[in-house]
Amino acid sequence: MCGIVGYIGEKEVSQILLEGLKRLEYRGYDSAGIAVLNKSGIEVRRCPGKISSLTSLVECNHVSGTLGIGHTRWATHGRPSEENAHPHKYEGVAVVHNGIIENYLTLKSELKARGHHFSSETDTEILSHLIAENLQAGLKPLEALRKALAKVEGSYALAVLIESHPDILLAARNQSPLILGLGNGEMFVASDAPAILPYTRQVIFLEDGDLVQMTRSQIKIETQSGASPSRPIHTISWDPTQAEKGGYKHFMLKEIFEQPRAVGDTLRGRISAERGEIFLEGLDDRRETLRAIKRVFLVACGTSYHAGLVGRFYFERFCRLPSEVELASEFRHRDPVIGPETLMILISQSGETADTILALKEGKAKGCATLAICNVLGSSITRQADYTFYTHAGPEIGVASTKAFSTQIVALYLVALAFARDRSLLPPAEINAKLQELLRIPHLMKNCLDLDSQIQAIAQKYFGFRNFLYLGRGINYPLALEGALKLKEISYIHAEGYPAGEMKHGPIALIDREMPVLTLVTHGEGRDKIRGNIEEARARGGRIIALVNEGDQEVAGRAEETITVPRTLEELQPLLNIIPLQLLAYHIAVIRGTDVDQPRNLAKSVTVE
Ligand code: AGP
């Protein structure tokens, strides 16, 4: 996903842009650039590769000014190259863009027919031509932008410089995130808060269709129809250092170790264990409506999908609600049989995943009630869903999702318990006992984090293997999927998560001395049967790594490596079991020397279909 930063003020803008883009690196990119407007006009510096290359370019060929825009590009149309890098400049108009212009080929051919020539393969470049054309026709900047965007179909977050207007910065958003930062005599625009947090905490989250004209002291927001909507100013509580690594080698390791705090923050203010009470802002006052729900549909992608698979246990076991879990990208192609009696739960760390947003739209069109479980304040999904439950994990920068996963599980657990309470399906005493145990989880997670050095030693023994198999049953099956995803996405080792009962239906053919088999054998319904799976794998030379509860000696002697985790309620055990799996993937990736926080080909939030 691309990153955008813009500034208008009194300070030298180049350094602000470069530092802002560096804080957006986690979004994934393959080229970068800045444009600065000064007395000699708009000067552009851009190149393929990392921000460090762009910084060297700017140092060699300095550009001065107090108004500018910057961009990190994750290629969607046109290979990573200098000419395809943003900003794109034409006739005194420079543009940076995040999103996809679906009809750019049509618009490009119309512009060519009017004599325009293009220097890139990108969809973005047509925007500078359309805006320039409108300015040459005598329109004012905001009108020129509005008219250009009226022709555009697709998603965009934009920042625009206009040479003939050196005191304004334009911006616009549709389906791609964009925020405004309010300073003293200076204004900012950015894709995400970390880019501007060192300068201001006062932000405005733009809505789809918003057009913005900023000066050093004023902000004007209009819609396509010319209305002037009111957009509240939010105060971002994140400390800028929170979005830094805080002494850890990688954001991912920091975020793995932040999980006890993240779970604690997500619980804070939402439960009273003494009274067995659950407070869910935004949901509590809709109990009657939600009581009419007859089924649950959990929809998400990737790690968030795996959290949904855990959540299904809760809604079926505690609420006796038929529940389905579907990948967002598949959900939309099956014309699902859902309606007002369905609660659709969209799970998304970023709140900007295109597939999940589109699934949300489909659910709303079919009349479903929609609940977003999300980690980013003001993100698209939270603004389109009927209800939102914010996980308070803090910024998750590492591309591999970790603390978001555990806080999503906590969120699903609380919502399911609240539903069970409202349907009188769980006695208060039982709810109380569950909440008491839930409050112990942050402490038990810290015990799991103490396994770090043991996991590091295991990683040293297994980092060279080319394949891994993760097996689990029942509530541990989603954990097997998540453990495998973590390993494959950051270490590039092929890893598969499988329901252990499926081994005999095919995967057992894979087992030999070259196949590590990580088996989740903590207490619960599937534990005894999975012990049989361990014997089947051992008999074929499989290298067993077993994850068991403390005190479980039965399996220890049957595995090459045994990892022991504390025991909690079966339904809460995933919150502990996931930590060794995250640490194993992390340490194997570090040994293999991959880019742990920005693995190849991946972006933190996939805002394109
Ligand atoms: C997980 O480690 C991956 N980064 C990816 O699968 C991610 O979970 C998925 O893209 C969904 O993102 P979201 O939670 O922001 O919607």
Coordinates of C-alpha atoms and ligand atoms in Angstrom, one line a residue:
M1 CA 0.0 0.0 0.0
C2 CA 1.4 3.4 -0.9
G3 CA 2.3 6.1 1.7
I4 CA 1.5 9.8 1.3
V5 CA 2.9 12.8 3.3
G6 CA 2.3 16.5 2.6
Y7 CA 3.3 19.7 4.4
I8 CA 2.6 23.4 4.2
G9 CA 4.1 25.7 6.8
E10 CA 7.3 27.6 7.6
K11 CA 9.8 24.8 8.1
E12 CA 12.1 23.3 5.4
V13 CA 9.8 20.7 3.9
S14 CA 12.3 18.1 2.5
Q15 CA 13.3 16.7 5.9
I16 CA 9.7 16.6 7.1
L17 CA 8.7 14.6 4.0
L18 CA 11.6 12.2 4.1
E19 CA 11.1 11.5 7.9
G20 CA 7.4 11.1 7.4
L21 CA 7.9 8.6 4.5
K22 CA 10.3 6.7 6.7
R23 CA 7.6 6.2 9.3
L24 CA 5.3 4.9 6.6
E25 CA 7.8 2.3 5.3
Y26 CA 5.8 -0.5 7.0
R27 CA 3.2 -0.1 4.4
G28 CA 5.4 -1.8 1.8
Y29 CA 6.9 0.0 -1.2
D30 CA 9.3 -0.3 -4.1
S31 CA 10.0 3.4 -5.0
A32 CA 9.7 6.9 -3.4
G33 CA 9.8 10.5 -4.2
I34 CA 9.1 14.1 -3.1
A35 CA 8.0 17.3 -4.9
V36 CA 8.7 20.8 -3.4
L37 CA 7.2 24.0 -4.5
N38 CA 9.5 27.1 -4.2
K39 CA 10.2 30.3 -6.1
S40 CA 11.6 28.4 -9.1
G41 CA 8.5 26.2 -9.4
I42 CA 7.9 22.5 -8.5
E43 CA 11.1 20.4 -8.2
V44 CA 10.8 16.6 -8.1
R45 CA 13.2 14.1 -6.7
R46 CA 12.2 10.4 -7.0
C47 CA 13.8 7.0 -7.5
P48 CA 13.2 3.2 -7.2
G49 CA 14.3 1.5 -4.0
K50 CA 14.3 2.5 -0.4
I51 CA 13.9 5.9 1.4
S52 CA 17.7 5.8 2.0
S53 CA 18.2 6.1 -1.8
L54 CA 15.8 9.0 -2.0
T55 CA 17.6 10.7 0.9
S56 CA 20.9 10.4 -0.8
L57 CA 19.4 11.8 -4.0
V58 CA 18.0 14.8 -2.1
E59 CA 21.3 15.4 -0.3
C60 CA 23.2 15.4 -3.7
N61 CA 20.6 17.6 -5.3
H62 CA 19.2 19.7 -2.5
V63 CA 15.7 21.2 -2.9
S64 CA 14.5 24.1 -0.6
G65 CA 11.0 25.1 0.2
T66 CA 8.2 25.1 2.8
L67 CA 5.5 23.4 0.8
G68 CA 5.7 19.8 -0.6
I69 CA 4.4 16.3 -1.0
G70 CA 6.0 12.9 -0.7
H71 CA 5.1 9.3 -1.6
T72 CA 6.2 5.7 -1.2
R73 CA 4.8 3.6 -4.0
W74 CA 3.7 -0.1 -3.9
A75 CA 3.4 -0.8 -7.6
T76 CA 0.0 -1.7 -9.0
H77 CA 0.2 -0.3 -12.5
G78 CA 3.7 -0.1 -14.0
R79 CA 6.9 -1.7 -12.8
P80 CA 9.0 0.0 -10.0
S81 CA 11.1 2.6 -11.8
E82 CA 12.0 6.3 -11.7
E83 CA 9.5 7.3 -14.4
N84 CA 6.7 5.4 -12.6
A85 CA 7.6 6.7 -9.2
H86 CA 5.5 9.5 -7.7
P87 CA 5.1 12.5 -7.7
H88 CA 3.9 12.9 -11.2
K89 CA 4.2 16.4 -12.6
Y90 CA 2.6 18.0 -15.6
E91 CA 2.3 21.6 -16.6
G92 CA 2.9 22.9 -13.1
V93 CA 0.7 20.3 -11.3
A94 CA 2.3 17.6 -9.1
V95 CA 0.3 14.7 -7.7
V96 CA 0.9 11.7 -5.3
H97 CA -1.7 9.0 -5.2
N98 CA -2.6 5.9 -3.2
G99 CA -5.3 3.7 -4.8
I100 CA -6.4 2.5 -8.2
I101 CA -8.1 4.5 -10.9
E102 CA -10.3 1.8 -12.5
N103 CA -11.0 3.8 -15.7
Y104 CA -7.6 5.3 -16.3
L105 CA -7.1 3.7 -19.7
T106 CA -10.3 5.4 -21.0
L107 CA -9.3 8.7 -19.5
K108 CA -5.8 8.4 -20.8
S109 CA -6.9 7.7 -24.4
E110 CA -9.3 10.7 -24.2
L111 CA -6.4 12.9 -23.0
K112 CA -4.2 11.6 -25.8
A113 CA -6.9 12.5 -28.3
R114 CA -6.6 16.0 -26.9
G115 CA -2.9 16.0 -27.6
H116 CA -1.5 14.9 -24.2
H117 CA 1.7 12.8 -24.0
F118 CA 2.6 10.6 -21.1
S119 CA 5.9 9.6 -19.5
S120 CA 4.8 6.7 -17.3
E121 CA 2.7 3.5 -17.3
T122 CA 0.9 4.6 -14.1
D123 CA -2.8 5.3 -13.6
T124 CA -1.9 8.3 -11.4
E125 CA -0.3 10.4 -14.1
I126 CA -3.6 11.2 -15.7
L127 CA -4.6 13.1 -12.6
S128 CA -1.9 15.8 -13.1
H129 CA -3.1 16.1 -16.8
L130 CA -6.8 16.4 -15.9
I131 CA -6.1 19.0 -13.1
A132 CA -3.8 21.0 -15.3
E133 CA -6.3 21.0 -18.1
N134 CA -9.0 22.4 -15.8
L135 CA -6.6 25.1 -14.4
Q136 CA -5.8 26.2 -18.0
A137 CA -9.5 26.5 -18.6
G138 CA -9.6 29.0 -15.8
L139 CA -11.0 27.0 -12.9
K140 CA -9.8 27.7 -9.4
P141 CA -7.7 25.0 -7.8
L142 CA -10.4 23.2 -5.7
E143 CA -12.8 23.4 -8.7
A144 CA -10.1 22.0 -11.0
L145 CA -9.5 19.1 -8.6
R146 CA -13.3 18.5 -8.2
K147 CA -13.9 18.4 -11.9
A148 CA -11.0 16.1 -12.5
L149 CA -12.1 13.6 -9.8
A150 CA -15.7 13.7 -11.1
K151 CA -14.4 11.7 -14.1
V152 CA -12.5 9.2 -12.0
E153 CA -13.8 5.8 -11.0
G154 CA -11.9 4.0 -8.3
S155 CA -10.0 4.6 -5.1
Y156 CA -7.7 7.4 -4.3
A157 CA -6.0 9.3 -1.5
L158 CA -4.3 12.3 -3.1
A159 CA -2.1 15.3 -2.4
V160 CA -1.6 18.0 -5.1
L161 CA 0.8 20.9 -5.6
I162 CA 0.0 23.7 -8.0
E163 CA 2.8 25.9 -9.2
S164 CA 0.5 28.9 -9.8
H165 CA -0.8 28.7 -6.3
P166 CA 2.2 28.5 -3.9
D167 CA 0.1 29.0 -0.8
I168 CA -2.2 26.0 -1.0
L169 CA -2.0 22.3 -0.7
L170 CA -4.9 20.2 -2.1
A171 CA -5.9 16.7 -1.0
A172 CA -8.8 14.3 -1.6
R173 CA -9.9 10.8 -0.5
N174 CA -12.0 8.1 -1.8
Q175 CA -11.7 4.5 -0.3
S176 CA -8.0 5.0 0.5
P177 CA -7.1 6.3 4.0
L178 CA -6.0 10.0 4.4
I179 CA -5.8 12.2 7.4
L180 CA -5.1 15.9 8.0
G181 CA -2.7 17.1 10.7
L182 CA -3.4 20.5 12.3
G183 CA -0.4 22.5 13.5
N184 CA 0.3 26.1 14.5
G185 CA 0.8 28.0 11.3
E186 CA 1.4 24.7 9.5
M187 CA -0.7 21.8 8.1
F188 CA -0.1 18.2 7.2
V189 CA -1.7 15.5 5.2
A190 CA -0.7 11.8 5.5
S191 CA -1.9 8.2 4.9
D192 CA -1.5 7.4 8.6
A193 CA -0.8 9.0 11.9
P194 CA 2.8 7.8 12.6
A195 CA 4.0 10.1 9.7
I196 CA 3.0 13.3 11.5
L197 CA 2.9 12.4 15.2
P198 CA 6.2 14.1 16.0
Y199 CA 4.6 17.4 14.9
T200 CA 0.9 17.2 15.9
R201 CA -1.6 15.0 17.6
Q202 CA -4.6 16.9 16.3
V203 CA -6.0 15.0 13.2
I204 CA -9.0 14.9 11.0
F205 CA -10.0 11.7 9.3
L206 CA -11.2 12.4 5.8
E207 CA -14.3 10.6 4.5
D208 CA -14.9 9.2 1.0
G209 CA -15.5 12.0 -1.4
D210 CA -13.9 14.7 0.6
L211 CA -11.9 17.4 -1.2
V212 CA -9.5 19.6 0.8
Q213 CA -7.8 22.9 0.3
M214 CA -5.2 23.8 2.9
T215 CA -3.3 27.0 3.6
R216 CA -0.8 27.5 6.4
S217 CA -3.6 28.5 8.7
Q218 CA -6.8 27.2 7.3
I219 CA -8.5 24.0 6.1
K220 CA -11.5 23.9 3.7
I221 CA -13.2 20.6 3.3
E222 CA -15.9 20.1 0.6
T223 CA -17.7 17.2 -0.9
Q224 CA -18.1 16.5 -4.6
S225 CA -21.5 18.2 -4.5
G226 CA -19.9 21.4 -2.9
A227 CA -21.3 20.9 0.6
S228 CA -19.1 21.7 3.5
P229 CA -19.2 18.7 5.9
S230 CA -18.1 19.0 9.5
R231 CA -15.2 16.7 10.3
P232 CA -14.4 16.3 14.0
I233 CA -10.8 16.8 15.2
H234 CA -9.4 13.7 17.0
T235 CA -6.5 13.7 19.4
I236 CA -4.2 10.8 18.7
S237 CA -3.0 9.3 22.0
W238 CA -0.2 7.2 20.5
D239 CA 3.2 8.4 21.8
P240 CA 5.5 8.7 18.7
T241 CA 8.0 6.3 20.4
Q242 CA 5.2 3.8 20.5
A243 CA 5.4 3.7 16.8
E244 CA 9.1 3.3 17.0
K245 CA 10.8 0.0 17.9
G246 CA 11.3 0.8 21.5
G247 CA 14.7 -0.9 21.8
Y248 CA 13.6 -4.1 20.0
K249 CA 15.4 -5.3 16.9
H250 CA 12.2 -5.4 14.9
F251 CA 8.7 -4.0 15.2
M252 CA 7.4 -7.6 15.0
L253 CA 9.3 -8.6 18.1
K254 CA 8.2 -5.5 20.0
E255 CA 4.6 -6.2 19.0
I256 CA 4.9 -9.9 20.1
F257 CA 6.1 -8.6 23.5
E258 CA 3.5 -5.9 23.7
Q259 CA 0.7 -8.5 23.7
P260 CA 0.1 -8.6 27.5
R261 CA -0.2 -4.8 27.5
A262 CA -2.4 -4.9 24.3
V263 CA -4.8 -7.5 25.8
G264 CA -4.9 -5.5 29.1
D265 CA -5.7 -2.3 27.2
T266 CA -8.4 -4.0 25.2
L267 CA -10.0 -5.2 28.4
R268 CA -9.7 -2.0 30.2
G269 CA -13.0 -0.3 30.9
R270 CA -15.0 -3.1 29.4
I271 CA -15.3 -5.7 32.2
S272 CA -16.0 -5.7 35.9
A273 CA -15.0 -9.1 37.2
E274 CA -16.3 -8.4 40.6
R275 CA -19.8 -7.9 39.2
G276 CA -19.4 -10.2 36.3
E277 CA -20.2 -7.2 34.1
I278 CA -19.3 -6.5 30.5
F279 CA -19.5 -3.0 29.0
L280 CA -19.4 -2.8 25.2
E281 CA -19.7 0.8 24.2
G282 CA -21.9 1.2 21.1
L283 CA -23.3 -2.3 21.5
D284 CA -24.8 -2.2 25.0
D285 CA -27.5 0.3 23.9
R286 CA -28.6 -1.9 21.0
R287 CA -29.2 -5.1 23.1
E288 CA -32.8 -5.4 21.8
T289 CA -31.7 -5.2 18.2
L290 CA -28.9 -7.6 18.7
R291 CA -31.0 -10.1 20.6
A292 CA -32.9 -10.6 17.3
I293 CA -29.8 -11.9 15.6
K294 CA -30.1 -15.5 14.6
R295 CA -26.8 -16.2 13.0
V296 CA -23.2 -14.9 12.8
F297 CA -21.0 -14.5 9.8
L298 CA -17.4 -13.7 10.5
V299 CA -15.5 -12.3 7.5
A300 CA -11.9 -11.3 7.2
C301 CA -8.5 -12.0 5.5
G302 CA -5.3 -13.6 6.6
T303 CA -4.5 -13.5 10.3
S304 CA -7.8 -11.8 11.0
Y305 CA -9.6 -14.7 9.3
H306 CA -7.8 -17.1 11.7
A307 CA -9.1 -15.0 14.6
G308 CA -12.5 -15.4 13.2
L309 CA -12.1 -19.2 13.2
V310 CA -11.4 -19.0 16.9
G311 CA -14.4 -16.6 17.4
R312 CA -16.8 -19.1 15.8
F313 CA -16.2 -21.4 18.8
Y314 CA -17.4 -18.7 21.1
F315 CA -20.6 -17.8 19.3
E316 CA -21.6 -21.4 18.8
R317 CA -20.5 -22.7 22.2
F318 CA -21.7 -19.8 24.4
C319 CA -24.5 -18.2 22.3
R320 CA -25.7 -21.3 20.4
L321 CA -25.8 -19.1 17.3
P322 CA -25.1 -20.9 13.9
S323 CA -21.8 -19.3 12.8
E324 CA -19.8 -19.2 9.6
V325 CA -16.4 -17.9 8.9
E326 CA -15.5 -16.8 5.4
L327 CA -12.5 -15.3 3.6
A328 CA -13.6 -11.8 2.5
S329 CA -12.3 -12.4 -1.0
E330 CA -14.5 -15.5 -1.3
F331 CA -17.5 -14.1 0.5
R332 CA -18.4 -11.8 -2.2
H333 CA -18.5 -14.4 -4.9
R334 CA -20.9 -16.8 -3.3
D335 CA -23.9 -14.5 -3.1
P336 CA -24.3 -15.5 0.6
V337 CA -27.8 -16.2 2.0
I338 CA -27.8 -13.5 4.7
G339 CA -30.1 -10.8 5.8
P340 CA -31.4 -8.7 8.7
E341 CA -31.2 -11.7 11.1
T342 CA -27.5 -12.0 10.4
L343 CA -24.8 -10.3 12.3
M344 CA -21.8 -9.8 10.0
I345 CA -18.5 -9.4 12.0
L346 CA -15.7 -7.8 9.9
I347 CA -12.4 -8.4 11.5
S348 CA -9.5 -6.1 10.3
Q349 CA -6.4 -4.7 12.0
S350 CA -6.0 -1.9 9.5
G351 CA -9.7 -1.3 8.7
E352 CA -8.5 -0.6 5.1
T353 CA -8.4 -4.1 3.6
A354 CA -10.1 -3.8 0.2
D355 CA -11.6 -7.3 0.2
T356 CA -13.0 -6.8 3.7
I357 CA -14.4 -3.4 2.9
L358 CA -16.2 -4.7 -0.2
A359 CA -17.6 -7.7 1.8
L360 CA -18.9 -5.2 4.4
K361 CA -20.6 -3.3 1.6
E362 CA -22.2 -6.5 0.3
G363 CA -23.4 -7.4 3.8
K364 CA -25.0 -4.0 4.3
A365 CA -26.7 -4.2 0.9
K366 CA -28.3 -7.5 2.0
G367 CA -29.5 -5.8 5.2
C368 CA -27.1 -7.4 7.7
A369 CA -26.2 -5.8 11.0
T370 CA -22.5 -5.2 10.8
L371 CA -19.9 -5.1 13.6
A372 CA -16.3 -4.1 12.9
I373 CA -13.5 -5.4 15.1
C374 CA -10.6 -3.1 14.2
N375 CA -7.4 -1.6 15.5
V376 CA -7.3 1.7 13.7
L377 CA -9.3 4.7 14.9
G378 CA -11.4 6.2 12.1
S379 CA -10.4 3.7 9.4
S380 CA -12.8 3.0 6.5
I381 CA -14.3 -0.2 7.9
T382 CA -15.1 1.5 11.3
R383 CA -16.9 4.3 9.5
Q384 CA -19.1 2.0 7.4
A385 CA -20.1 -0.6 9.9
D386 CA -23.1 -0.2 12.2
Y387 CA -21.0 -0.9 15.3
T388 CA -17.3 -0.9 16.1
F389 CA -15.3 -2.7 18.7
Y390 CA -11.8 -1.2 18.8
T391 CA -9.0 -3.4 19.9
H392 CA -6.5 -1.2 21.7
A393 CA -3.4 -2.9 20.5
G394 CA -1.7 0.4 19.5
P395 CA 0.0 0.8 16.1
E396 CA 0.9 -2.5 14.6
I397 CA 3.8 -1.7 12.2
G398 CA 5.3 -5.1 11.4
V399 CA 3.6 -6.6 8.3
A400 CA 3.2 -9.9 10.2
S401 CA 0.2 -9.4 12.4
T402 CA 0.7 -10.5 16.0
K403 CA -0.9 -8.4 18.8
A404 CA -3.8 -7.6 16.6
F405 CA -4.6 -11.3 16.4
S406 CA -4.6 -11.8 20.2
T407 CA -6.7 -8.6 20.8
Q408 CA -9.2 -9.7 18.1
I409 CA -9.7 -13.0 20.0
V410 CA -10.3 -11.0 23.2
A411 CA -12.8 -8.8 21.4
L412 CA -14.7 -11.8 20.0
Y413 CA -14.7 -13.4 23.4
L414 CA -16.2 -10.4 25.1
V415 CA -18.9 -9.9 22.4
A416 CA -19.9 -13.6 22.6
L417 CA -20.1 -13.5 26.4
A418 CA -22.2 -10.3 26.2
F419 CA -24.6 -12.0 23.7
A420 CA -24.8 -15.1 25.9
R421 CA -25.5 -12.9 28.9
D422 CA -28.3 -11.1 27.1
R423 CA -29.8 -14.4 26.0
S424 CA -29.5 -15.8 29.5
L425 CA -27.5 -18.7 28.1
L426 CA -24.7 -18.4 30.7
P427 CA -25.4 -18.0 34.4
P428 CA -23.8 -14.8 35.9
A429 CA -21.5 -17.0 38.0
E430 CA -20.1 -18.7 35.0
I431 CA -19.6 -15.4 33.2
N432 CA -17.9 -14.0 36.2
A433 CA -15.5 -17.0 36.4
K434 CA -14.6 -16.6 32.7
L435 CA -13.9 -12.9 33.2
Q436 CA -11.8 -13.6 36.2
E437 CA -9.7 -16.0 34.1
L438 CA -9.6 -13.5 31.2
L439 CA -8.0 -11.0 33.6
R440 CA -5.2 -13.5 34.3
I441 CA -4.3 -13.8 30.6
P442 CA -1.9 -10.9 30.4
H443 CA 0.1 -12.4 33.2
L444 CA 0.1 -15.9 31.7
M445 CA 1.1 -14.4 28.3
K446 CA 4.2 -12.9 30.1
N447 CA 5.1 -16.5 31.2
C448 CA 4.9 -17.6 27.6
L449 CA 7.2 -14.7 26.5
D450 CA 9.7 -16.2 28.9
L451 CA 10.0 -19.1 26.5
D452 CA 11.9 -16.7 24.1
S453 CA 15.4 -18.1 24.6
Q454 CA 14.1 -21.8 24.3
I455 CA 12.3 -20.9 21.1
Q456 CA 15.4 -19.2 19.8
A457 CA 17.4 -22.4 20.4
I458 CA 14.7 -24.5 18.6
A459 CA 14.9 -22.0 15.7
Q460 CA 18.6 -22.6 15.4
K461 CA 17.9 -26.3 14.9
Y462 CA 15.1 -26.0 12.4
F463 CA 15.7 -22.8 10.3
G464 CA 17.2 -24.8 7.4
F465 CA 14.2 -27.0 6.6
R466 CA 12.3 -26.2 3.5
N467 CA 8.9 -27.3 4.7
F468 CA 6.9 -27.3 7.9
L469 CA 3.6 -28.9 8.9
Y470 CA 1.5 -27.4 11.8
L471 CA -1.2 -29.7 13.2
G472 CA -4.1 -28.9 15.6
R473 CA -7.6 -30.0 16.4
G474 CA -10.6 -28.1 17.6
I475 CA -9.8 -24.6 18.7
N476 CA -6.1 -25.4 18.0
Y477 CA -6.8 -25.8 14.3
P478 CA -7.0 -22.1 13.6
L479 CA -3.7 -21.8 15.6
A480 CA -2.1 -24.3 13.3
L481 CA -3.1 -22.2 10.3
E482 CA -1.9 -19.0 12.0
G483 CA 1.4 -20.5 13.1
A484 CA 2.0 -21.7 9.5
L485 CA 1.1 -18.3 8.1
K486 CA 3.5 -16.5 10.4
L487 CA 6.4 -18.8 9.3
K488 CA 5.7 -18.7 5.6
E489 CA 5.2 -14.9 5.4
I490 CA 8.4 -13.8 7.1
S491 CA 10.9 -16.7 6.7
Y492 CA 9.7 -17.7 3.1
I493 CA 9.7 -21.4 4.2
H494 CA 6.7 -23.3 2.8
A495 CA 4.5 -24.1 5.8
E496 CA 1.0 -25.6 6.0
G497 CA -1.5 -25.6 8.8
Y498 CA -3.7 -28.7 8.9
P499 CA -6.5 -30.2 11.0
A500 CA -4.7 -33.2 12.6
G501 CA -7.6 -35.5 11.8
E502 CA -7.0 -34.8 8.1
M503 CA -3.5 -36.3 8.1
K504 CA -4.6 -39.8 7.1
H505 CA -6.5 -38.2 4.1
G506 CA -3.3 -37.2 2.3
P507 CA -0.8 -35.0 4.2
I508 CA 0.8 -38.0 5.9
A509 CA 2.4 -38.8 2.6
L510 CA 4.6 -35.8 3.1
I511 CA 6.1 -37.0 6.4
D512 CA 9.8 -37.9 6.4
R513 CA 13.0 -36.8 8.2
E514 CA 12.9 -33.6 6.3
M515 CA 9.5 -32.6 7.6
P516 CA 9.2 -30.8 11.0
V517 CA 5.7 -31.3 12.4
L518 CA 4.7 -28.8 15.0
T519 CA 1.7 -30.3 16.9
L520 CA -0.5 -28.4 19.3
V521 CA -1.4 -30.8 22.1
T522 CA -2.7 -28.6 24.9
H523 CA -5.7 -29.7 27.0
G524 CA -9.1 -29.9 25.4
E525 CA -11.4 -32.1 23.3
G526 CA -8.8 -33.1 20.6
R527 CA -5.9 -33.7 22.8
D528 CA -6.0 -37.5 23.1
K529 CA -6.6 -38.1 19.4
I530 CA -3.8 -35.8 18.3
R531 CA -1.4 -37.9 20.4
G532 CA -2.2 -40.6 17.9
N533 CA -1.3 -38.3 15.1
I534 CA 2.1 -37.7 16.7
E535 CA 2.8 -41.5 16.7
E536 CA 1.8 -41.7 13.0
A537 CA 4.2 -38.9 12.1
R538 CA 7.0 -40.3 14.3
A539 CA 6.6 -43.7 12.7
R540 CA 7.5 -42.1 9.4
G541 CA 10.4 -40.2 10.6
G542 CA 8.6 -36.9 11.2
R543 CA 10.5 -34.4 13.4
I544 CA 8.0 -33.6 16.2
I545 CA 7.9 -30.3 18.0
A546 CA 5.1 -30.6 20.6
L547 CA 3.3 -27.7 22.3
V548 CA 1.8 -28.9 25.6
N549 CA 0.5 -27.6 28.9
E550 CA 2.8 -27.4 31.8
G551 CA 3.0 -30.7 33.7
D552 CA 2.0 -32.8 30.7
Q553 CA 4.6 -35.5 30.7
E554 CA 2.8 -38.0 28.3
V555 CA 3.9 -36.3 25.1
A556 CA 7.3 -34.9 26.2
G557 CA 9.1 -38.2 25.7
R558 CA 7.6 -38.7 22.2
A559 CA 8.8 -35.4 20.7
E560 CA 12.2 -34.0 19.6
E561 CA 11.3 -30.7 21.2
T562 CA 8.6 -29.9 23.8
I563 CA 7.3 -26.4 24.4
T564 CA 5.2 -26.0 27.6
V565 CA 2.7 -23.2 28.1
P566 CA 0.6 -22.4 31.2
R567 CA -2.9 -23.9 31.4
T568 CA -6.1 -21.8 31.1
L569 CA -9.6 -22.4 30.0
E570 CA -9.7 -24.4 26.8
E571 CA -11.4 -21.5 25.0
L572 CA -8.7 -19.0 26.1
Q573 CA -5.7 -21.3 25.4
P574 CA -5.2 -19.9 21.9
L575 CA -4.1 -16.6 23.5
L576 CA -1.2 -18.5 25.1
N577 CA -0.5 -21.1 22.4
I578 CA 0.0 -18.4 19.7
I579 CA 3.0 -16.8 21.4
P580 CA 5.6 -19.6 20.9
L581 CA 4.4 -19.9 17.3
Q582 CA 5.0 -16.2 16.7
L583 CA 8.4 -16.4 18.4
L584 CA 9.4 -19.5 16.4
A585 CA 8.5 -17.8 13.1
Y586 CA 10.3 -14.6 14.1
H587 CA 13.6 -16.3 15.2
I588 CA 13.7 -18.5 12.2
A589 CA 13.2 -15.5 9.9
V590 CA 16.0 -13.5 11.7
I591 CA 18.4 -16.4 11.3
R592 CA 17.5 -16.7 7.6
G593 CA 18.2 -13.0 7.2
T594 CA 14.8 -12.0 5.7
D595 CA 13.3 -8.5 6.0
V596 CA 11.2 -9.4 9.1
D597 CA 9.2 -6.2 9.3
Q598 CA 8.7 -5.8 5.6
P599 CA 8.7 -9.3 4.0
R600 CA 9.1 -9.4 0.2
N601 CA 5.9 -8.9 -1.9
L602 CA 3.8 -8.1 1.2
A603 CA 2.1 -4.9 2.4
K604 CA 0.8 -4.1 5.9
S605 CA -2.6 -3.4 4.6
V606 CA -3.8 -4.7 1.2
T607 CA -6.0 -1.8 0.0
V608 CA -6.3 -3.3 -3.5
E609 CA -8.5 -6.3 -4.5
Ligands
AGP1 C1 -0.9 -11.4 8.6 O1 0.3 -11.5 9.3 C2 -0.8 -10.7 7.3 N1 -0.1 -9.5 7.4 C3 -2.1 -10.6 6.6 O2 -2.6 -11.9 6.4 C4 -3.2 -9.7 7.3 O3 -3.7 -10.4 8.4 C5 -4.4 -9.6 6.3 O4 -3.9 -8.9 5.1 C6 -5.6 -8.8 6.9 O5 -5.2 -7.5 7.2 P1 -6.3 -6.7 8.1 O6 -6.4 -7.4 9.4 O7 -5.6 -5.3 8.3 O8 -7.6 -6.6 7.4

